[in-house]
Amino acid sequence: MKADYIIVGNGLAGACLAVQLHTLGKKLVVYDIPSDNKSSAVAAGLYNPITGKVMKKTWQAAVLFPYLHRFYREAEHLLQRSFFHPVGIYRPFITAGEQNDWAAWSANPDDGVPVELTVAPQSRLAVNDPLGGLLLPTAGWVDVASFLNAVRSLLSREHRLVEEPFRYDAVRLAAGVAHYGDIVAEKIICCEGVGARNNPWLAPLPIQPLKGEVLIVEAALPEAPIVNRGVYLVPHRQPGFFKAGATYNPHDQQPTVTNQARQDLERHLKAILRIPFRVCGQEWGFRPTVPDRRPIVGQHPRLEQILVFNGLGTKGVSLAPYFSHTLAQWLAGKQSLPHEANMNRFYPLYSN
Ligand SMILES: Cc1cc2nc3c(=O)[nH]c(=O)nc-3n(C[C@H](O)[C@H](O)[C@H](O)COP(=O)(O)OP(=O)(O)OC[C@H]3O[C@@H](n4cnc5c(N)ncnc54)[C@H](O)[C@@H]3O)c2cc1C
């Protein structure tokens, strides 16, 4: 069969790209191993334009967040599924100094990201917030598992979805095309997350796994807004259940949950919640991170048929929509690749 593109991987990177290319009328074949997905399938799905201990606007916030809203809304329409929840995030204050700093931030119109301060406890949220807190109305969450399932249905219906490992050694590259089994495609777009470490074309790329763990907890909490202070609680599958996370451990490469992570997350939960909770599950995953913390989009230095979309790190939900758009537009010859995310920054690593 003839296809425009083969996509390897249907995590956030591959799925957002598939939506973009489907919208442009392209014919796709997607390879994925859903049971092996231990990043997007585990992600809580939060997006937030102001993050970090000192609460700064994130990289490219002014571009990424307006685009993200448009993308997930249009994807909901295309896929006939609801997974986008722009419900805001509530962050309790810990010190009076912090409360003052935020009063100053919210008075500065140049910052461009609206915040709402409350100085009284929000009793309906059942959290410890004696000094009140901060509501970030431009933040929210995406039900990533539901989004991925919906993309999977689209691919099965209108393209070709193959749920088995893609074998790099079975590819034959010829002038302007790639052959794989019965498929002839213009390009192969590699979106394997940390699985890229098994991809011989991407071997020089510094994609490093950053392990994260989450707990599944049952608690009598409202579903909105999301509470986030030391730990977040994001609705999970059925009413009364939440994903609580996450840990960040670059040293642990074991594909399993740990007692240490459970204890750390439980400690944070006890500090923030005023009500009892029950832990009923624990999950782990590896985020695909890059030392310069920028995504990787672009073309292999020598093989024009091979492209990459990876390096989404801790922020796949907010990075994947915009950067999949730039890659799709570049493929259509309409836009150049964004400088800071371009794979060509790693070309010197291919010279050895
Ligand atoms: C605990 C945890 C919590 C997180 N929470 C958030 C959050 O709240 N917000 C946020 O923005 N981000 C979050 N993240 C990060 C986010 O999950 C990642 O940025 C994102 O999942 C990366 O997506 P990806 O598509 O690049 O990789 P992946 O999701 O790993 O997808 C890659 C896919 O490729 C497939 N694959 C690999 N090799 C092959 C092959 N040879 N053949 C066929 N298929 C292959 C895999 O099976 C997999 O399905 C979290 C991550 C973790 C671990």
Coordinates of C-alpha atoms and ligand atoms in Angstrom, one line a residue:
M1 CA 0.0 0.0 0.0
K2 CA 1.0 3.6 -0.5
A3 CA 1.0 5.9 2.5
D4 CA 2.2 9.5 3.0
Y5 CA 3.8 8.8 6.4
I6 CA 4.6 5.9 8.8
I7 CA 4.4 7.1 12.4
V8 CA 6.2 5.0 15.0
G9 CA 4.6 5.5 18.4
N10 CA 1.1 6.6 19.5
G11 CA 1.9 8.4 22.7
L12 CA 1.2 12.2 23.0
A13 CA 3.8 13.0 20.3
G14 CA 2.6 10.5 17.8
A15 CA -1.1 11.0 18.5
C16 CA -1.0 14.8 18.2
L17 CA 1.0 14.5 15.0
A18 CA -1.5 11.9 13.6
V19 CA -4.4 14.4 14.3
Q20 CA -2.5 17.2 12.5
L21 CA -1.6 15.1 9.5
H22 CA -5.1 13.5 9.3
T23 CA -6.5 17.1 9.2
L24 CA -4.2 17.9 6.3
G25 CA -5.7 14.9 4.4
K26 CA -2.6 12.6 4.7
K27 CA -2.7 8.8 4.6
L28 CA -1.0 7.3 7.7
V29 CA 0.2 4.0 9.0
V30 CA 0.9 4.0 12.7
Y31 CA 2.9 1.4 14.6
D32 CA 2.5 1.3 18.4
I33 CA 2.7 -1.1 21.4
P34 CA 0.0 0.3 23.8
S35 CA 0.9 -2.2 26.5
D36 CA 4.5 -0.8 26.5
N37 CA 3.4 2.8 26.9
K38 CA 4.6 3.9 30.3
S39 CA 4.7 7.7 29.8
S40 CA 1.6 9.2 28.2
A41 CA -0.6 6.4 29.5
V42 CA 0.5 7.2 33.1
A43 CA 0.6 11.0 32.8
A44 CA -1.9 13.0 34.9
G45 CA -2.4 15.3 32.0
L46 CA -1.8 18.6 33.7
Y47 CA -1.0 21.8 31.8
N48 CA -0.1 25.0 33.5
P49 CA 1.5 28.1 32.1
I50 CA 3.0 29.0 35.5
T51 CA 5.2 26.4 37.1
G52 CA 8.2 25.7 39.3
K53 CA 9.0 26.5 42.9
V54 CA 9.4 30.2 42.2
M55 CA 6.3 30.1 39.9
K56 CA 7.6 31.5 36.6
K57 CA 5.9 31.6 33.2
T58 CA 6.9 28.5 31.3
W59 CA 9.0 28.6 28.0
Q60 CA 6.9 29.9 25.1
A61 CA 3.8 30.1 27.3
A62 CA 2.3 32.9 25.1
V63 CA 2.3 30.7 22.0
L64 CA 1.8 27.2 23.5
F65 CA -1.2 27.8 25.7
P66 CA -3.6 29.6 23.3
Y67 CA -2.7 26.9 20.7
L68 CA -3.3 24.1 23.1
H69 CA -6.8 25.3 23.9
R70 CA -7.6 25.4 20.2
F71 CA -6.0 22.0 19.4
Y72 CA -7.7 19.9 22.1
R73 CA -11.1 21.6 21.5
E74 CA -10.9 20.9 17.7
A75 CA -9.6 17.3 18.5
E76 CA -12.6 16.7 20.7
H77 CA -14.9 17.8 17.9
L78 CA -13.0 15.6 15.3
L79 CA -12.8 12.5 17.6
Q80 CA -16.3 13.0 19.1
R81 CA -15.0 12.5 22.6
S82 CA -14.6 14.7 25.7
F83 CA -11.1 14.8 27.2
F84 CA -10.2 18.5 27.6
H85 CA -10.8 20.0 31.1
P86 CA -9.8 23.6 31.4
V87 CA -10.9 23.7 35.1
G88 CA -8.1 25.8 36.6
I89 CA -5.5 24.8 39.3
Y90 CA -5.7 25.9 43.0
R91 CA -2.4 26.4 44.8
P92 CA -2.7 27.0 48.6
F93 CA -0.3 29.5 50.1
I94 CA 2.3 28.2 52.6
T95 CA 3.6 31.6 53.9
A96 CA 2.4 35.1 54.2
G97 CA 5.4 36.2 52.1
E98 CA 4.2 34.1 49.3
Q99 CA 0.8 35.6 49.5
N100 CA 2.3 39.1 49.2
D101 CA 4.4 38.1 46.2
W102 CA 1.4 36.9 44.4
A103 CA -0.6 40.0 45.2
A104 CA 2.2 41.9 43.3
W105 CA 2.2 39.4 40.4
S106 CA -1.5 39.7 40.0
A107 CA -1.3 43.5 39.9
N108 CA 1.2 43.4 37.0
P109 CA -0.7 43.4 33.7
D110 CA 2.5 42.8 31.7
D111 CA 2.7 39.3 32.9
G112 CA -0.2 38.4 30.7
V113 CA -1.3 35.3 32.6
P114 CA -4.3 36.0 34.8
V115 CA -4.4 34.7 38.4
E116 CA -7.0 35.1 41.1
L117 CA -6.0 35.4 44.7
T118 CA -8.2 34.2 47.6
V119 CA -7.0 35.1 51.1
A120 CA -9.6 33.0 52.9
P121 CA -9.6 29.2 53.1
Q122 CA -11.7 27.4 50.4
S123 CA -13.5 25.1 52.7
R124 CA -15.3 23.1 49.9
L125 CA -11.9 21.9 48.6
A126 CA -11.1 20.0 51.9
V127 CA -7.4 21.1 51.7
N128 CA -5.1 22.8 54.3
D129 CA -5.1 26.4 53.1
P130 CA -5.3 28.7 56.2
L131 CA -3.8 31.6 54.2
G132 CA -6.0 31.0 51.1
G133 CA -4.3 30.4 47.8
L134 CA -4.0 31.1 44.2
L135 CA -6.3 30.1 41.4
L136 CA -4.7 29.7 37.9
P137 CA -7.7 29.8 35.6
T138 CA -5.6 29.2 32.4
A139 CA -4.5 25.8 33.7
G140 CA -6.3 22.4 33.6
W141 CA -5.9 18.8 32.5
V142 CA -6.3 16.5 29.6
D143 CA -7.6 12.9 30.0
V144 CA -4.6 11.6 28.1
A145 CA -5.8 7.9 28.1
S146 CA -9.1 8.9 26.6
F147 CA -7.4 11.1 24.0
L148 CA -5.1 8.3 23.0
N149 CA -8.0 5.8 22.7
A150 CA -9.9 8.2 20.6
V151 CA -6.9 8.7 18.2
R152 CA -6.5 4.9 18.1
S153 CA -10.1 4.5 16.9
L154 CA -9.6 7.2 14.2
L155 CA -6.5 5.5 13.0
S156 CA -8.2 2.0 12.9
R157 CA -11.2 3.5 11.0
E158 CA -9.5 5.8 8.5
H159 CA -5.9 4.8 8.3
R160 CA -3.9 1.8 9.3
L161 CA -3.0 1.1 13.0
V162 CA -0.6 -1.8 13.6
E163 CA -0.2 -2.7 17.3
E164 CA 3.1 -4.5 17.1
P165 CA 6.8 -3.4 17.3
F166 CA 8.2 -1.5 14.3
R167 CA 11.4 -3.2 13.1
Y168 CA 14.0 -0.7 12.0
D169 CA 16.2 -3.3 10.4
A170 CA 13.3 -4.2 8.0
V171 CA 13.2 -0.7 6.4
R172 CA 14.6 -0.2 2.9
L173 CA 15.3 3.4 1.9
A174 CA 15.2 4.3 -1.8
A175 CA 15.1 7.6 -3.7
G176 CA 12.6 9.8 -1.8
V177 CA 10.7 6.9 -0.2
A178 CA 10.9 4.2 2.5
H179 CA 9.7 0.6 2.0
Y180 CA 8.5 -1.4 5.0
G181 CA 6.7 -4.7 4.3
D182 CA 4.0 -3.9 1.8
I183 CA 4.1 -0.2 2.6
V184 CA 5.7 2.5 0.6
A185 CA 5.8 5.8 2.4
E186 CA 7.4 9.2 1.9
K187 CA 8.7 9.5 5.4
I188 CA 9.0 7.6 8.7
I189 CA 8.3 9.8 11.7
C190 CA 9.8 8.4 14.9
C191 CA 7.8 9.3 18.0
E192 CA 8.9 6.5 20.4
G193 CA 9.5 8.5 23.7
V194 CA 12.2 6.7 25.6
G195 CA 11.8 3.8 23.2
A196 CA 13.9 5.9 20.8
R197 CA 16.9 4.5 22.6
N198 CA 16.3 1.3 20.6
N199 CA 16.2 3.2 17.3
P200 CA 19.5 3.0 15.4
W201 CA 18.8 6.3 13.5
L202 CA 18.4 8.2 16.7
A203 CA 21.1 6.6 18.8
P204 CA 23.2 9.8 19.1
L205 CA 20.3 11.8 20.6
P206 CA 20.5 12.5 24.3
I207 CA 17.0 11.2 25.3
Q208 CA 17.1 10.4 28.9
P209 CA 14.4 8.6 31.0
L210 CA 13.1 10.5 34.0
K211 CA 11.1 8.1 36.1
G212 CA 7.8 9.3 37.6
E213 CA 5.3 7.5 39.9
V214 CA 1.7 8.3 40.7
L215 CA -0.7 6.9 43.3
I216 CA -4.4 6.2 42.5
V217 CA -6.4 7.4 45.6
E218 CA -10.0 7.4 46.6
A219 CA -11.1 10.6 48.5
A220 CA -14.3 12.6 48.8
L221 CA -13.0 15.7 47.0
P222 CA -14.5 17.9 44.3
E223 CA -13.1 17.3 40.8
A224 CA -12.5 21.0 40.1
P225 CA -10.4 23.0 40.4
I226 CA -7.3 20.7 40.5
V227 CA -5.4 21.2 43.8
N228 CA -1.6 21.3 43.4
R229 CA 0.8 21.9 46.2
G230 CA 3.7 19.4 46.6
V231 CA 1.3 16.9 45.1
Y232 CA -1.6 17.2 42.6
L233 CA -4.9 15.4 42.6
V234 CA -6.4 14.9 39.1
P235 CA -9.7 13.0 38.5
H236 CA -9.1 9.4 37.4
R237 CA -11.7 7.3 35.5
Q238 CA -14.6 7.3 38.0
P239 CA -16.0 9.9 40.5
G240 CA -14.2 9.9 43.8
F241 CA -10.9 8.6 42.4
F242 CA -7.8 10.7 41.7
K243 CA -4.3 10.4 40.3
A244 CA -1.9 11.9 42.9
G245 CA 1.6 12.7 41.7
A246 CA 4.2 12.8 40.8
T247 CA 7.8 11.9 41.7
Y248 CA 10.9 12.8 39.6
N249 CA 13.8 10.3 39.9
P250 CA 16.5 10.4 37.1
H251 CA 18.6 7.7 38.9
D252 CA 16.0 4.9 39.1
Q253 CA 15.8 2.9 35.9
Q254 CA 13.8 0.0 37.3
P255 CA 10.5 -0.7 35.5
T256 CA 8.5 -1.1 38.7
V257 CA 6.8 1.0 41.4
T258 CA 8.8 1.7 44.6
N259 CA 7.9 2.0 48.3
Q260 CA 9.9 5.2 48.5
A261 CA 7.7 7.0 46.0
R262 CA 4.6 5.7 47.7
Q263 CA 5.8 7.1 51.1
D264 CA 6.8 10.4 49.6
L265 CA 3.5 10.9 47.8
E266 CA 1.5 9.8 50.9
R267 CA 3.4 12.3 53.1
H268 CA 2.5 15.1 50.7
L269 CA -1.1 14.0 50.6
K270 CA -1.4 14.0 54.4
A271 CA 0.1 17.5 54.4
I272 CA -2.4 18.9 52.0
L273 CA -5.7 17.0 52.6
R274 CA -8.0 17.7 55.6
I275 CA -9.9 14.5 54.9
P276 CA -9.0 10.8 54.8
F277 CA -7.9 9.1 51.6
R278 CA -7.3 5.4 50.5
V279 CA -4.5 4.4 48.2
C280 CA -5.8 1.9 45.7
G281 CA -3.0 1.7 43.1
Q282 CA 0.4 2.9 42.0
E283 CA 1.9 3.4 38.5
W284 CA 5.3 4.3 37.1
G285 CA 6.5 5.8 33.8
F286 CA 9.6 7.2 32.1
R287 CA 9.4 10.8 30.7
P288 CA 11.6 11.3 27.6
T289 CA 13.8 14.2 28.6
V290 CA 16.6 16.1 26.9
P291 CA 19.4 18.0 28.8
D292 CA 18.4 21.4 27.2
R293 CA 14.7 20.7 28.1
R294 CA 13.5 21.5 24.6
P295 CA 11.5 19.1 22.3
I296 CA 13.2 17.6 19.3
V297 CA 11.6 18.0 15.9
G298 CA 13.2 17.6 12.5
Q299 CA 15.0 15.5 10.0
H300 CA 17.9 13.0 10.3
P301 CA 21.1 14.6 9.1
R302 CA 21.7 12.1 6.3
L303 CA 18.5 10.2 5.8
E304 CA 15.9 12.6 4.4
Q305 CA 13.1 10.0 4.8
I306 CA 13.6 9.8 8.6
L307 CA 12.1 12.4 10.9
V308 CA 11.8 12.7 14.7
F309 CA 9.4 14.1 17.2
N310 CA 10.5 13.5 20.8
G311 CA 11.9 15.1 23.9
L312 CA 8.5 16.2 25.4
G313 CA 9.9 15.6 28.9
T314 CA 7.6 16.6 31.8
K315 CA 5.3 18.7 29.6
G316 CA 4.0 16.5 26.8
V317 CA 0.4 17.8 27.2
S318 CA 1.4 21.4 26.5
L319 CA 4.3 20.9 24.1
A320 CA 2.8 18.2 21.8
P321 CA 0.0 20.2 20.2
Y322 CA 2.1 23.2 19.0
F323 CA 5.3 21.3 18.0
S324 CA 3.3 18.6 16.1
H325 CA 1.7 21.6 14.3
T326 CA 5.1 23.0 13.4
L327 CA 6.3 19.6 12.1
A328 CA 3.1 19.1 10.0
Q329 CA 3.4 22.6 8.5
W330 CA 7.1 22.1 7.8
L331 CA 6.2 18.8 6.0
A332 CA 3.7 20.8 3.9
G333 CA 6.4 23.3 3.0
K334 CA 4.6 26.1 4.8
Q335 CA 6.8 26.9 7.8
S336 CA 10.4 26.4 9.0
L337 CA 11.1 24.4 12.1
P338 CA 11.4 26.4 15.3
H339 CA 15.1 27.0 16.0
E340 CA 15.3 26.0 19.7
A341 CA 13.5 22.7 19.1
N342 CA 15.1 21.8 15.7
M343 CA 16.9 18.4 15.7
N344 CA 19.7 20.0 13.8
R345 CA 21.2 21.2 17.1
F346 CA 22.3 17.6 17.6
Y347 CA 23.8 17.1 14.1
P348 CA 27.4 17.5 15.4
L349 CA 26.7 14.3 17.5
Y350 CA 26.2 12.4 14.2
S351 CA 29.7 13.3 12.8
N352 CA 31.5 10.6 14.9
Ligands
LIG1 C1 4.2 9.8 36.2 C2 4.2 10.8 35.1 C3 3.3 11.9 35.2 C4 3.3 12.8 34.1 N1 2.4 13.8 34.2 C5 2.3 14.7 33.2 C6 1.4 15.8 33.3 O1 0.6 16.0 34.2 N2 1.5 16.8 32.3 C7 2.3 16.6 31.2 O2 2.3 17.5 30.3 N3 3.2 15.6 31.1 C8 3.2 14.7 32.1 N4 4.1 13.6 32.0 C9 5.0 13.6 30.8 C10 4.4 13.1 29.6 O3 3.8 11.8 29.9 C11 5.4 12.9 28.5 O4 5.9 14.2 28.1 C12 4.8 12.2 27.2 O5 4.0 11.1 27.6 C13 5.8 11.8 26.2 O6 5.0 11.3 25.1 P1 5.7 10.5 23.9 O7 4.7 10.3 22.9 O8 6.9 11.2 23.5 O9 6.2 9.1 24.5 P2 5.4 7.9 25.0 O10 4.2 8.3 25.7 O11 6.4 7.0 25.7 O12 4.9 7.2 23.7 C14 5.8 6.5 22.8 C15 5.0 5.3 22.2 O13 5.9 4.7 21.2 C16 5.7 3.3 21.3 N5 6.9 2.7 20.7 C17 8.2 2.8 21.1 N6 9.1 2.1 20.3 C18 8.3 1.5 19.4 C19 8.5 0.6 18.3 N7 9.7 0.2 18.0 N8 7.5 0.1 17.6 C20 6.2 0.5 17.9 N9 5.9 1.4 18.9 C21 6.9 1.8 19.6 C22 5.6 3.0 22.8 O14 4.9 1.8 22.9 C23 4.7 4.2 23.2 O15 3.3 3.9 23.1 C24 4.1 12.6 33.0 C25 4.9 11.5 32.9 C26 5.0 10.6 33.9 C27 5.8 9.4 33.8

